[in-house]
mmCIF file of C-alpha atoms in Angstrom:
data_model
loop_
_atom_site.group_PDB
_atom_site.id
_atom_site.type_symbol
_atom_site.label_atom_id
_atom_site.label_comp_id
_atom_site.label_asym_id
_atom_site.label_seq_id
_atom_site.Cartn_x
_atom_site.Cartn_y
_atom_site.Cartn_z
ATOM 1 C CA MET V 1239 0.000 0.000 0.000
ATOM 2 C CA LYS V 1240 1.405 3.382 -1.067
ATOM 3 C CA GLU V 1241 1.022 6.840 0.441
ATOM 4 C CA ALA V 1242 -1.401 8.971 -1.586
ATOM 5 C CA THR V 1243 -2.667 12.532 -1.572
ATOM 6 C CA ILE V 1244 -6.366 13.339 -1.598
ATOM 7 C CA ALA V 1245 -8.121 16.536 -2.654
ATOM 8 C CA LEU V 1246 -9.328 18.089 0.591
ATOM 9 C CA LYS V 1247 -12.450 19.529 -1.052
ATOM 10 C CA LYS V 1248 -13.692 16.036 -1.942
ATOM 11 C CA ILE V 1249 -13.251 14.861 1.632
ATOM 12 C CA ILE V 1250 -15.047 17.895 3.029
ATOM 13 C CA LEU V 1251 -17.952 17.729 0.585
ATOM 14 C CA SER V 1252 -18.429 14.060 1.455
ATOM 15 C CA LEU V 1253 -18.382 14.847 5.169
ATOM 16 C CA ALA V 1254 -20.838 17.695 4.577
ATOM 17 C CA ASP V 1255 -23.088 15.162 2.890
ATOM 18 C CA ALA V 1256 -22.904 13.089 6.071
ATOM 19 C CA LEU V 1257 -23.931 16.088 8.191
ATOM 20 C CA ASP V 1258 -26.971 16.484 5.951
ATOM 21 C CA CYS V 1259 -28.182 12.909 6.590
ATOM 22 C CA ALA V 1260 -29.619 13.651 10.001
ATOM 23 C CA HIS V 1261 -33.202 14.694 9.131
ATOM 24 C CA PRO V 1262 -35.365 15.165 6.006
ATOM 25 C CA SER V 1263 -35.435 18.915 6.648
ATOM 26 C CA LEU V 1264 -31.638 18.985 6.619
ATOM 27 C CA VAL V 1265 -31.003 17.062 3.399
ATOM 28 C CA ASP V 1266 -28.401 18.922 1.322
ATOM 29 C CA HIS V 1267 -28.469 21.987 3.612
ATOM 30 C CA GLN V 1268 -24.686 22.182 4.004
ATOM 31 C CA LEU V 1269 -24.133 21.499 0.298
ATOM 32 C CA ARG V 1270 -26.731 24.049 -0.818
ATOM 33 C CA VAL V 1271 -25.153 26.701 1.388
ATOM 34 C CA THR V 1272 -21.796 25.740 -0.085
ATOM 35 C CA TYR V 1273 -23.041 26.086 -3.656
ATOM 36 C CA ALA V 1274 -24.605 29.507 -3.029
ATOM 37 C CA SER V 1275 -21.507 30.727 -1.166
ATOM 38 C CA VAL V 1276 -19.092 29.632 -3.886
ATOM 39 C CA ALA V 1277 -21.339 31.055 -6.617
ATOM 40 C CA ILE V 1278 -21.417 34.452 -4.878
ATOM 41 C CA ALA V 1279 -17.652 34.353 -4.341
ATOM 42 C CA ARG V 1280 -17.154 33.598 -8.035
ATOM 43 C CA ALA V 1281 -19.307 36.589 -8.953
ATOM 44 C CA LEU V 1282 -17.194 38.750 -6.633
ATOM 45 C CA ASP V 1283 -14.039 37.458 -8.362
ATOM 46 C CA LEU V 1284 -12.458 36.421 -5.071
ATOM 47 C CA SER V 1285 -9.149 34.561 -5.173
ATOM 48 C CA PRO V 1286 -9.130 30.755 -5.542
ATOM 49 C CA ALA V 1287 -7.554 30.444 -2.078
ATOM 50 C CA THR V 1288 -10.358 32.496 -0.518
ATOM 51 C CA ILE V 1289 -13.012 30.528 -2.372
ATOM 52 C CA GLU V 1290 -11.446 27.276 -1.225
ATOM 53 C CA SER V 1291 -11.570 28.400 2.419
ATOM 54 C CA LEU V 1292 -15.146 29.535 1.870
ATOM 55 C CA LEU V 1293 -16.040 26.113 0.458
ATOM 56 C CA TYR V 1294 -14.686 24.423 3.591
ATOM 57 C CA ALA V 1295 -16.430 26.857 5.919
ATOM 58 C CA ALA V 1296 -19.793 26.667 4.162
ATOM 59 C CA SER V 1297 -19.646 22.870 3.999
ATOM 60 C CA LEU V 1298 -19.049 22.653 7.751
ATOM 61 C CA HIS V 1299 -20.750 25.833 8.955
ATOM 62 C CA ASP V 1300 -23.063 24.006 11.378
ATOM 63 C CA ILE V 1301 -20.421 21.661 12.746
ATOM 64 C CA GLY V 1302 -20.897 23.215 16.201
ATOM 65 C CA LEU V 1303 -24.482 21.919 16.314
ATOM 66 C CA PHE V 1304 -24.208 18.369 17.634
ATOM 67 C CA THR V 1305 -27.814 17.221 17.835
ATOM 68 C CA ILE V 1306 -30.612 17.040 15.278
ATOM 69 C CA ARG V 1307 -32.716 19.211 17.586
ATOM 70 C CA GLU V 1308 -30.017 21.881 17.564
ATOM 71 C CA LYS V 1309 -29.762 21.651 13.779
ATOM 72 C CA LEU V 1310 -33.515 22.071 13.314
ATOM 73 C CA GLU V 1311 -33.462 25.063 15.656
ATOM 74 C CA GLY V 1312 -30.584 26.360 13.567
ATOM 75 C CA LEU V 1313 -32.897 26.425 10.555
ATOM 76 C CA ARG V 1314 -35.095 28.858 12.500
ATOM 77 C CA ILE V 1315 -32.116 30.872 13.686
ATOM 78 C CA GLU V 1316 -33.562 34.214 12.542
ATOM 79 C CA GLU V 1317 -36.522 33.755 14.867
ATOM 80 C CA GLU V 1318 -34.744 31.874 17.648
ATOM 81 C CA LYS V 1319 -31.304 33.336 18.353
ATOM 82 C CA GLN V 1320 -30.611 31.106 21.353
ATOM 83 C CA ASN V 1321 -27.156 29.561 21.396
ATOM 84 C CA ILE V 1322 -26.119 30.836 17.950
ATOM 85 C CA HIS V 1323 -22.916 32.389 19.275
ATOM 86 C CA HIS V 1324 -22.266 29.200 21.238
ATOM 87 C CA HIS V 1325 -22.416 27.000 18.145
ATOM 88 C CA MET V 1326 -20.373 29.440 16.039
ATOM 89 C CA GLU V 1327 -17.636 29.575 18.664
ATOM 90 C CA LEU V 1328 -17.705 25.818 19.146
ATOM 91 C CA GLY V 1329 -17.332 25.240 15.406
ATOM 92 C CA TYR V 1330 -14.450 27.710 15.313
ATOM 93 C CA LEU V 1331 -12.617 26.061 18.204
ATOM 94 C CA ILE V 1332 -13.006 22.571 16.741
ATOM 95 C CA LEU V 1333 -11.767 23.461 13.257
ATOM 96 C CA ARG V 1334 -9.003 25.943 14.049
ATOM 97 C CA GLU V 1335 -6.705 23.108 15.184
ATOM 98 C CA PHE V 1336 -6.448 21.813 11.608
ATOM 99 C CA SER V 1337 -4.060 24.142 9.763
ATOM 100 C CA PRO V 1338 -5.832 24.082 6.343
ATOM 101 C CA PHE V 1339 -9.012 25.239 8.136
ATOM 102 C CA GLN V 1340 -7.683 28.249 10.023
ATOM 103 C CA ARG V 1341 -9.206 30.799 7.658
ATOM 104 C CA ALA V 1342 -12.393 28.766 7.257
ATOM 105 C CA ALA V 1343 -12.722 28.635 11.047
ATOM 106 C CA GLU V 1344 -12.806 32.449 11.153
ATOM 107 C CA PHE V 1345 -15.606 32.467 8.575
ATOM 108 C CA ILE V 1346 -17.608 29.995 10.666
ATOM 109 C CA ARG V 1347 -17.010 32.027 13.816
ATOM 110 C CA TYR V 1348 -18.981 34.977 12.459
ATOM 111 C CA HIS V 1349 -21.453 33.429 10.018
ATOM 112 C CA HIS V 1350 -24.521 34.504 12.026
ATOM 113 C CA VAL V 1351 -23.326 38.065 12.684
ATOM 114 C CA ASP V 1352 -25.166 40.876 10.876
ATOM 115 C CA TRP V 1353 -23.131 43.211 8.669
ATOM 116 C CA SER V 1354 -24.576 46.247 10.505
ATOM 117 C CA TYR V 1355 -23.599 48.669 7.730
ATOM 118 C CA GLY V 1356 -19.944 47.706 8.102
ATOM 119 C CA GLN V 1357 -19.814 48.493 11.811
ATOM 120 C CA ALA V 1358 -19.802 44.908 13.133
ATOM 121 C CA ARG V 1359 -16.526 43.735 14.620
ATOM 122 C CA GLY V 1360 -14.943 40.465 15.685
ATOM 123 C CA VAL V 1361 -13.921 39.534 19.212
ATOM 124 C CA ASP V 1362 -10.650 41.452 18.914
ATOM 125 C CA GLY V 1363 -12.180 44.503 17.260
ATOM 126 C CA GLU V 1364 -11.285 43.431 13.722
ATOM 127 C CA PRO V 1365 -13.705 43.939 10.786
ATOM 128 C CA LEU V 1366 -15.830 40.917 9.962
ATOM 129 C CA PRO V 1367 -14.393 38.766 7.162
ATOM 130 C CA LEU V 1368 -16.435 39.041 3.983
ATOM 131 C CA GLY V 1369 -16.472 35.244 3.708
ATOM 132 C CA ALA V 1370 -18.496 35.007 6.912
ATOM 133 C CA ASN V 1371 -21.112 37.364 5.504
ATOM 134 C CA ILE V 1372 -21.317 35.396 2.267
ATOM 135 C CA ILE V 1373 -22.168 32.293 4.302
ATOM 136 C CA ARG V 1374 -24.603 34.413 6.345
ATOM 137 C CA LEU V 1375 -26.540 35.253 3.189
ATOM 138 C CA ALA V 1376 -26.318 31.761 1.684
ATOM 139 C CA ASP V 1377 -27.446 30.121 4.926
ATOM 140 C CA ARG V 1378 -30.379 32.490 5.323
ATOM 141 C CA LEU V 1379 -31.389 32.009 1.702
ATOM 142 C CA GLU V 1380 -31.376 28.213 1.954
ATOM 143 C CA THR V 1381 -33.510 28.182 5.100
ATOM 144 C CA MET V 1382 -36.177 30.335 3.403
ATOM 145 C CA ILE V 1383 -36.735 27.920 0.517
ATOM 146 C CA TRP V 1384 -39.861 25.773 0.786
ATOM 147 C CA ARG V 1385 -38.884 22.282 -0.320
ATOM 148 C CA ASN V 1386 -42.398 21.282 -1.370
ATOM 149 C CA ARG V 1387 -42.842 24.151 -3.849
ATOM 150 C CA PRO V 1388 -41.130 24.783 -7.217
ATOM 151 C CA VAL V 1389 -38.116 26.954 -6.485
ATOM 152 C CA LEU V 1390 -38.561 29.144 -9.568
ATOM 153 C CA LEU V 1391 -41.934 30.277 -8.218
ATOM 154 C CA GLN V 1392 -40.212 31.332 -5.009
ATOM 155 C CA ALA V 1393 -37.238 33.069 -6.623
ATOM 156 C CA PRO V 1394 -38.756 36.589 -6.979
ATOM 157 C CA SER V 1395 -39.846 36.782 -3.333
ATOM 158 C CA LEU V 1396 -36.540 35.334 -2.135
ATOM 159 C CA ARG V 1397 -34.561 37.877 -4.137
ATOM 160 C CA LYS V 1398 -36.722 40.660 -2.716
ATOM 161 C CA ALA V 1399 -36.319 39.410 0.861
ATOM 162 C CA ILE V 1400 -32.531 39.236 0.595
ATOM 163 C CA GLY V 1401 -32.323 42.584 -1.189
ATOM 164 C CA SER V 1402 -34.333 44.275 1.555
ATOM 165 C CA LYS V 1403 -31.593 43.473 4.080
ATOM 166 C CA ILE V 1404 -28.745 45.109 2.145
ATOM 167 C CA GLY V 1405 -26.365 46.870 4.506
ATOM 168 C CA GLU V 1406 -28.289 45.787 7.600
ATOM 169 C CA LYS V 1407 -27.670 42.057 7.558
ATOM 170 C CA PHE V 1408 -25.605 41.584 4.417
ATOM 171 C CA ALA V 1409 -22.700 43.500 2.874
ATOM 172 C CA PRO V 1410 -23.823 45.528 -0.170
ATOM 173 C CA GLU V 1411 -21.347 43.840 -2.516
ATOM 174 C CA VAL V 1412 -22.496 40.404 -1.371
ATOM 175 C CA VAL V 1413 -26.144 41.275 -2.014
ATOM 176 C CA GLU V 1414 -25.329 42.760 -5.411
ATOM 177 C CA ALA V 1415 -23.415 39.638 -6.419
ATOM 178 C CA PHE V 1416 -26.302 37.467 -5.260
ATOM 179 C CA LEU V 1417 -28.866 39.516 -7.192
ATOM 180 C CA GLU V 1418 -26.728 39.236 -10.312
ATOM 181 C CA ILE V 1419 -26.373 35.443 -10.272
ATOM 182 C CA SER V 1420 -29.895 34.762 -8.980
ATOM 183 C CA SER V 1421 -31.440 36.527 -11.973
ATOM 184 C CA ARG V 1422 -30.678 33.314 -13.880
ATOM 185 C CA GLU V 1423 -32.971 30.313 -13.539
ATOM 186 C CA SER V 1424 -29.921 28.069 -13.655
ATOM 187 C CA PHE V 1425 -28.775 29.377 -10.265
ATOM 188 C CA TRP V 1426 -31.969 28.205 -8.577
ATOM 189 C CA LEU V 1427 -32.074 24.902 -10.425
ATOM 190 C CA ASP V 1428 -28.453 24.195 -9.496
ATOM 191 C CA LEU V 1429 -29.107 25.215 -5.894
ATOM 192 C CA THR V 1430 -31.924 22.676 -5.524
ATOM 193 C CA SER V 1431 -30.503 20.000 -7.814
ATOM 194 C CA SER V 1432 -30.195 16.401 -6.641
ATOM 195 C CA ARG V 1433 -26.748 16.603 -8.293
ATOM 196 C CA ILE V 1434 -25.584 19.341 -5.935
ATOM 197 C CA TYR V 1435 -22.261 17.594 -5.139
ATOM 198 C CA SER V 1436 -21.304 17.445 -8.834
ATOM 199 C CA VAL V 1437 -22.530 20.998 -9.386
ATOM 200 C CA ILE V 1438 -20.168 22.293 -6.689
ATOM 201 C CA ILE V 1439 -17.219 20.361 -8.125
ATOM 202 C CA GLN V 1440 -17.929 21.898 -11.546
ATOM 203 C CA LEU V 1441 -18.264 25.376 -10.043
ATOM 204 C CA PHE V 1442 -14.908 25.066 -8.260
ATOM 205 C CA PRO V 1443 -12.790 22.828 -10.525
ATOM 206 C CA GLU V 1444 -9.460 24.009 -9.096
ATOM 207 C CA ALA V 1445 -7.497 21.205 -7.459
ATOM 208 C CA GLY V 1446 -7.070 23.159 -4.234
ATOM 209 C CA THR V 1447 -5.313 21.734 -1.209
ATOM 210 C CA SER V 1448 -4.365 18.062 -1.174
ATOM 211 C CA ILE V 1449 -3.497 16.209 2.010
ATOM 212 C CA GLY V 1450 -1.574 13.037 2.752
ATOM 213 C CA PHE V 1451 -2.567 10.334 5.180
ATOM 214 C CA GLY V 1452 -0.879 12.197 8.052
ATOM 215 C CA HIS V 1453 -3.218 15.171 7.752
ATOM 216 C CA LEU V 1454 -6.088 12.751 7.074
ATOM 217 C CA ASP V 1455 -5.479 11.214 10.488
ATOM 218 C CA GLN V 1456 -5.805 14.620 12.155
ATOM 219 C CA LEU V 1457 -8.854 15.603 10.100
ATOM 220 C CA THR V 1458 -10.776 12.409 10.760
ATOM 221 C CA SER V 1459 -9.971 12.638 14.464
ATOM 222 C CA ILE V 1460 -11.666 16.035 14.484
ATOM 223 C CA PHE V 1461 -14.663 14.702 12.614
ATOM 224 C CA SER V 1462 -15.012 11.688 14.895
ATOM 225 C CA LEU V 1463 -15.515 14.173 17.725
ATOM 226 C CA ILE V 1464 -18.621 15.459 15.949
ATOM 227 C CA ILE V 1465 -19.908 11.918 15.397
ATOM 228 C CA ASP V 1466 -19.436 10.794 18.986
ATOM 229 C CA LEU V 1467 -20.668 13.866 20.824
ATOM 230 C CA ARG V 1468 -24.237 13.355 19.655
ATOM 231 C CA SER V 1469 -24.532 10.917 22.551
ATOM 232 C CA PRO V 1470 -22.990 11.323 26.019
ATOM 233 C CA PHE V 1471 -22.620 7.544 26.146
ATOM 234 C CA THR V 1472 -20.400 7.395 23.058
ATOM 235 C CA ALA V 1473 -18.601 10.726 23.431
ATOM 236 C CA THR V 1474 -15.193 9.068 23.218
ATOM 237 C CA HIS V 1475 -16.122 5.837 21.411
ATOM 238 C CA SER V 1476 -14.433 6.405 18.044
ATOM 239 C CA ALA V 1477 -11.191 7.512 19.694
ATOM 240 C CA GLY V 1478 -11.157 4.262 21.649
ATOM 241 C CA VAL V 1479 -11.958 2.111 18.618
ATOM 242 C CA ALA V 1480 -9.271 3.844 16.551
ATOM 243 C CA ALA V 1481 -6.631 3.223 19.223
ATOM 244 C CA VAL V 1482 -7.577 -0.431 19.797
ATOM 245 C CA ALA V 1483 -7.822 -1.222 16.083
ATOM 246 C CA GLU V 1484 -4.446 0.389 15.428
ATOM 247 C CA LYS V 1485 -2.816 -1.634 18.224
ATOM 248 C CA LEU V 1486 -4.323 -4.900 17.009
ATOM 249 C CA ALA V 1487 -3.144 -4.111 13.475
ATOM 250 C CA GLU V 1488 0.371 -3.575 14.824
ATOM 251 C CA MET V 1489 0.245 -6.924 16.608
ATOM 252 C CA PHE V 1490 -0.754 -8.592 13.341
ATOM 253 C CA GLY V 1491 2.251 -7.078 11.565
ATOM 254 C CA PHE V 1492 0.532 -4.345 9.565
ATOM 255 C CA SER V 1493 2.892 -1.736 8.097
ATOM 256 C CA PRO V 1494 3.121 1.761 9.658
ATOM 257 C CA LEU V 1495 1.004 3.168 6.802
ATOM 258 C CA GLU V 1496 -1.615 0.443 7.199
ATOM 259 C CA ARG V 1497 -1.758 1.093 10.940
ATOM 260 C CA ARG V 1498 -2.331 4.787 10.301
ATOM 261 C CA LEU V 1499 -5.155 3.961 7.902
ATOM 262 C CA MET V 1500 -6.626 1.591 10.476
ATOM 263 C CA ARG V 1501 -6.713 4.494 12.927
ATOM 264 C CA VAL V 1502 -8.459 6.648 10.297
ATOM 265 C CA ALA V 1503 -10.999 3.866 9.713
ATOM 266 C CA GLY V 1504 -11.613 3.693 13.451
ATOM 267 C CA TYR V 1505 -12.324 7.403 13.596
ATOM 268 C CA LEU V 1506 -14.830 7.082 10.732
ATOM 269 C CA HIS V 1507 -16.460 3.729 11.467
ATOM 270 C CA ASP V 1508 -19.619 5.307 12.919
ATOM 271 C CA LEU V 1509 -19.879 8.149 10.400
ATOM 272 C CA GLY V 1510 -23.315 6.901 9.331
ATOM 273 C CA LYS V 1511 -24.679 7.427 12.844
ATOM 274 C CA LEU V 1512 -25.127 11.049 11.857
ATOM 275 C CA ALA V 1513 -28.296 9.713 10.181
ATOM 276 C CA VAL V 1514 -29.595 8.207 13.444
ATOM 277 C CA SER V 1515 -31.652 10.274 15.894
ATOM 278 C CA GLU V 1516 -30.434 11.063 19.404
ATOM 279 C CA GLU V 1517 -33.572 9.399 20.779
ATOM 280 C CA ILE V 1518 -32.353 6.075 19.401
ATOM 281 C CA LEU V 1519 -28.688 6.622 20.271
ATOM 282 C CA ASN V 1520 -29.528 7.527 23.872
ATOM 283 C CA LYS V 1521 -32.482 5.212 24.524
ATOM 284 C CA PRO V 1522 -32.157 3.827 28.094
ATOM 285 C CA GLY V 1523 -33.105 0.281 27.145
ATOM 286 C CA PRO V 1524 -33.190 -2.245 24.301
ATOM 287 C CA LEU V 1525 -34.209 -0.917 20.892
ATOM 288 C CA ASN V 1526 -37.519 -2.018 19.382
ATOM 289 C CA ALA V 1527 -37.749 -3.515 15.888
ATOM 290 C CA GLU V 1528 -38.249 -0.161 14.167
ATOM 291 C CA GLU V 1529 -35.323 1.430 16.013
ATOM 292 C CA VAL V 1530 -33.077 -1.531 15.237
ATOM 293 C CA SER V 1531 -33.906 -1.185 11.542
ATOM 294 C CA VAL V 1532 -32.853 2.474 11.639
ATOM 295 C CA MET V 1533 -29.655 1.717 13.545
ATOM 296 C CA ARG V 1534 -28.725 -1.035 11.116
ATOM 297 C CA GLY V 1535 -28.566 1.518 8.331
ATOM 298 C CA HIS V 1536 -25.655 3.448 9.820
ATOM 299 C CA THR V 1537 -22.871 1.334 8.297
ATOM 300 C CA TYR V 1538 -24.618 1.480 4.922
ATOM 301 C CA PHE V 1539 -24.451 5.276 5.068
ATOM 302 C CA THR V 1540 -20.823 5.131 6.197
ATOM 303 C CA TYR V 1541 -19.948 3.008 3.174
ATOM 304 C CA HIS V 1542 -21.659 5.192 0.595
ATOM 305 C CA ILE V 1543 -20.344 8.449 2.061
ATOM 306 C CA LEU V 1544 -16.760 7.195 2.059
ATOM 307 C CA GLU V 1545 -16.929 5.614 -1.392
ATOM 308 C CA THR V 1546 -17.033 9.104 -2.941
ATOM 309 C CA ILE V 1547 -13.537 9.875 -1.606
ATOM 310 C CA PRO V 1548 -10.688 8.636 -3.824
ATOM 311 C CA HIS V 1549 -7.870 6.508 -2.350
ATOM 312 C CA LEU V 1550 -9.939 5.500 0.687
ATOM 313 C CA GLU V 1551 -11.236 2.192 -0.652
ATOM 314 C CA THR V 1552 -9.401 0.149 1.978
ATOM 315 C CA VAL V 1553 -10.328 2.542 4.779
ATOM 316 C CA ASN V 1554 -13.948 2.292 3.652
ATOM 317 C CA GLN V 1555 -13.994 -1.496 3.876
ATOM 318 C CA TRP V 1556 -12.361 -1.514 7.299
ATOM 319 C CA ALA V 1557 -14.702 1.191 8.604
ATOM 320 C CA SER V 1558 -17.978 0.047 7.064
ATOM 321 C CA PHE V 1559 -17.927 -3.721 7.593
ATOM 322 C CA HIS V 1560 -17.585 -3.790 11.384
ATOM 323 C CA HIS V 1561 -21.112 -5.187 11.865
ATOM 324 C CA GLU V 1562 -20.696 -7.954 9.307
ATOM 325 C CA ARG V 1563 -20.201 -11.485 10.670
ATOM 326 C CA LEU V 1564 -18.124 -14.439 9.565
ATOM 327 C CA ASP V 1565 -21.293 -16.551 9.265
ATOM 328 C CA GLY V 1566 -22.945 -14.025 6.930
ATOM 329 C CA ARG V 1567 -25.623 -12.978 9.416
ATOM 330 C CA GLY V 1568 -24.286 -9.465 9.997
ATOM 331 C CA TYR V 1569 -25.462 -6.239 8.374
ATOM 332 C CA PRO V 1570 -25.985 -4.404 6.085
ATOM 333 C CA PHE V 1571 -24.267 -6.312 3.247
ATOM 334 C CA ARG V 1572 -24.486 -9.878 4.650
ATOM 335 C CA LEU V 1573 -20.807 -10.510 3.927
ATOM 336 C CA ASN V 1574 -19.136 -13.663 5.244
ATOM 337 C CA ASP V 1575 -15.686 -15.073 5.945
ATOM 338 C CA THR V 1576 -14.883 -15.334 2.232
ATOM 339 C CA ASN V 1577 -15.051 -11.572 1.669
ATOM 340 C CA LEU V 1578 -14.088 -10.003 4.987
ATOM 341 C CA SER V 1579 -10.450 -8.888 5.108
ATOM 342 C CA LEU V 1580 -8.294 -9.123 8.214
ATOM 343 C CA GLY V 1581 -8.573 -5.344 8.601
ATOM 344 C CA SER V 1582 -12.380 -5.531 8.668
ATOM 345 C CA ARG V 1583 -12.208 -8.365 11.206
ATOM 346 C CA ILE V 1584 -9.880 -6.327 13.416
ATOM 347 C CA MET V 1585 -12.275 -3.382 13.324
ATOM 348 C CA ALA V 1586 -15.204 -5.602 14.298
ATOM 349 C CA VAL V 1587 -13.361 -6.870 17.380
ATOM 350 C CA ALA V 1588 -12.149 -3.368 18.297
ATOM 351 C CA ASP V 1589 -15.706 -2.012 18.119
ATOM 352 C CA VAL V 1590 -17.119 -4.732 20.378
ATOM 353 C CA PHE V 1591 -14.140 -4.529 22.768
ATOM 354 C CA VAL V 1592 -14.547 -0.787 23.289
ATOM 355 C CA ALA V 1593 -18.354 -0.913 23.463
ATOM 356 C CA LEU V 1594 -18.250 -3.523 26.231
ATOM 357 C CA CYS V 1595 -15.790 -1.399 28.231
ATOM 358 C CA GLU V 1596 -17.990 1.730 28.010
ATOM 359 C CA ASP V 1597 -21.064 2.899 29.874
ATOM 360 C CA ARG V 1598 -24.139 2.696 27.646
ATOM 361 C CA PRO V 1599 -27.659 4.106 28.176
ATOM 362 C CA TYR V 1600 -28.941 0.696 29.325
ATOM 363 C CA ARG V 1601 -25.922 -0.648 31.265
ATOM 364 C CA LYS V 1602 -22.634 0.161 32.971
ATOM 365 C CA SER V 1603 -19.231 -0.795 31.586
ATOM 366 C CA MET V 1604 -18.233 -4.432 32.013
ATOM 367 C CA ASP V 1605 -15.249 -5.845 33.860
ATOM 368 C CA GLY V 1606 -12.479 -7.795 32.159
ATOM 369 C CA LYS V 1607 -13.961 -11.230 32.878
ATOM 370 C CA LYS V 1608 -17.329 -10.310 31.397
ATOM 371 C CA VAL V 1609 -15.711 -8.715 28.337
ATOM 372 C CA ALA V 1610 -13.621 -11.846 27.778
ATOM 373 C CA SER V 1611 -16.654 -14.114 28.163
ATOM 374 C CA ILE V 1612 -18.694 -12.205 25.580
ATOM 375 C CA LEU V 1613 -15.840 -11.977 23.084
ATOM 376 C CA LYS V 1614 -15.212 -15.733 23.387
ATOM 377 C CA ASP V 1615 -18.903 -16.448 22.814
ATOM 378 C CA MET V 1616 -18.854 -14.308 19.662
ATOM 379 C CA ALA V 1617 -15.657 -15.866 18.291
ATOM 380 C CA GLY V 1618 -16.187 -18.170 15.345
ATOM 381 C CA ALA V 1619 -19.687 -17.248 14.201
ATOM 382 C CA ALA V 1620 -19.439 -13.459 14.468
ATOM 383 C CA LEU V 1621 -15.847 -12.483 15.213
ATOM 384 C CA ASP V 1622 -12.525 -13.849 13.985
ATOM 385 C CA PRO V 1623 -11.131 -16.231 16.659
ATOM 386 C CA ARG V 1624 -7.545 -15.188 15.883
ATOM 387 C CA VAL V 1625 -8.287 -11.519 16.517
ATOM 388 C CA VAL V 1626 -10.293 -12.287 19.651
ATOM 389 C CA SER V 1627 -7.491 -14.480 21.009
ATOM 390 C CA LEU V 1628 -4.871 -11.811 20.384
ATOM 391 C CA ALA V 1629 -7.033 -9.156 22.042
ATOM 392 C CA LEU V 1630 -7.616 -11.312 25.122
ATOM 393 C CA GLU V 1631 -3.987 -12.427 25.381
ATOM 394 C CA ASN V 1632 -3.028 -8.752 25.544
ATOM 395 C CA PHE V 1633 -6.148 -7.544 27.344
ATOM 396 C CA GLU V 1634 -4.493 -5.330 29.957
ATOM 397 C CA GLU V 1635 -2.224 -3.580 27.450
ATOM 398 C CA ILE V 1636 -5.005 -3.015 24.912
ATOM 399 C CA ASN V 1637 -7.489 -1.900 27.543
ATOM 400 C CA GLU V 1638 -4.988 0.635 28.887
ATOM 401 C CA ILE V 1639 -4.468 1.980 25.352
ATOM 402 C CA ARG V 1640 -8.245 2.294 25.024
ATOM 403 C CA ARG V 1641 -8.561 4.015 28.391
ATOM 404 C CA ARG V 1642 -5.839 6.563 27.606
ATOM 405 C CA ALA V 1643 -7.240 7.358 24.162
ATOM 406 C CA GLN V 1644 -10.737 7.886 25.516
ATOM 407 C CA GLU V 1645 -9.494 9.974 28.433
ATOM 408 C CA GLU V 1646 -7.480 12.192 26.083
ATOM 409 C CA ARG V 1647 -10.581 12.690 23.934
ATOM 410 C CA ARG V 1648 -12.701 13.504 26.973
ATOM 411 C CA GLN V 1649 -10.176 16.087 28.154
ATOM 412 C CA ALA V 1650 -9.918 17.636 24.690
ATOM 413 C CA TYR V 1651 -13.666 18.077 24.532
ATOM 414 C CA GLN V 1652 -13.799 19.521 28.035
ATOM 415 C CA ARG V 1653 -11.121 22.076 27.092
ATOM 416 C CA ILE V 1654 -13.167 23.191 24.100
ATOM 417 C CA ARG V 1655 -16.366 23.435 26.142
ATOM 418 C CA GLN V 1656 -14.570 25.364 28.882
ATOM 419 C CA GLU V 1657 -13.152 27.845 26.388
ATOM 420 C CA VAL V 1658 -16.610 28.369 24.889
ATOM 421 C CA GLU V 1659 -18.106 29.017 28.329
ATOM 422 C CA GLU V 1660 -15.299 31.411 29.260
ATOM 423 C CA ARG V 1661 -15.833 33.407 26.081
ATOM 424 C CA LYS V 1662 -19.575 33.502 26.657
ATOM 425 C CA ALA V 1663 -18.972 34.918 30.133
ATOM 426 C CA ALA V 1664 -16.405 37.495 28.967
#
């Protein structure tokens, strides 16, 4: 396996697609805001570097909203301004740690702040970045569109509504650029197209930033934080799975690059849970048949989100097949021992290992004897006996690696939350 570079925009657009899976009212919201933002930036003739940062920011602008309830309230943000500064600041603090996102993080930080005739200022007294106001307009526009009515019938009233806020909420040049491009039917049809991903790629064809697997590790660690924090019971789960899977891969003789990719797969293995409601994730008891059917779709979504990203084919298999079984009775693809790689088998054991060692809504964490008993019972039919044996032979070492990884994630999240609260109080 060779090191490869991946276009960052393709990763981010795929992750934005995942954020949009959470609720029918949210479908394509991030991507629509991205399209409108990039289209306005093109009309303003902004530099490719600025447009690239704007693409990242627009694609992830609601990353500080962890729950579906928060996201739905975010769609009504003009009427309900509760917590908007909290989620902007949280998104900023999460993304600023990744160097290619530093400018995008600033855009996200101020994307709900009114232009106020050019008088609005940032936390340090600096003028608001124009990119933030572009997202402000694009976000507001997208939330005003009725999805059950033809968009071309709505276009005149939408243009009028946006135009009426020139100077007050939106920078004059941003409004003028919007009015120019929105005079064309194609703008509205692209904005609401089922092909929105491809439309954005065509609108911004520049290669942009590419990252290697080292940066991918850091990026997916950040995104796993967003996945896990939708439930207090899994707030550190992906970090634990990534660490355990990487250690097991090392014990099986995987190369350094393969071990890094195993860690990436661990961070992303529950990506599809963004499509599962918090009520199901946090239910304090066994799931009923309907809830189980919803939960069983999460690895399907993980697979199809990741398959759009080039060079991640192996990561996708390792991440997405962790609920398949050797006897073919797993889900969602009903794979069996003939088509499950060692990497996928390692991930399956890592996921069960970490889950058993965690508190869940319906039970407390299990001790070592109980964990070993369950893993042994699952070996053969569900889990690979070789992987289970290796995990149990090295139980104390692997469990300590899990504990440290999850504690580090918990502390990182607490630092972010504390900084948000301190800034709110300032």
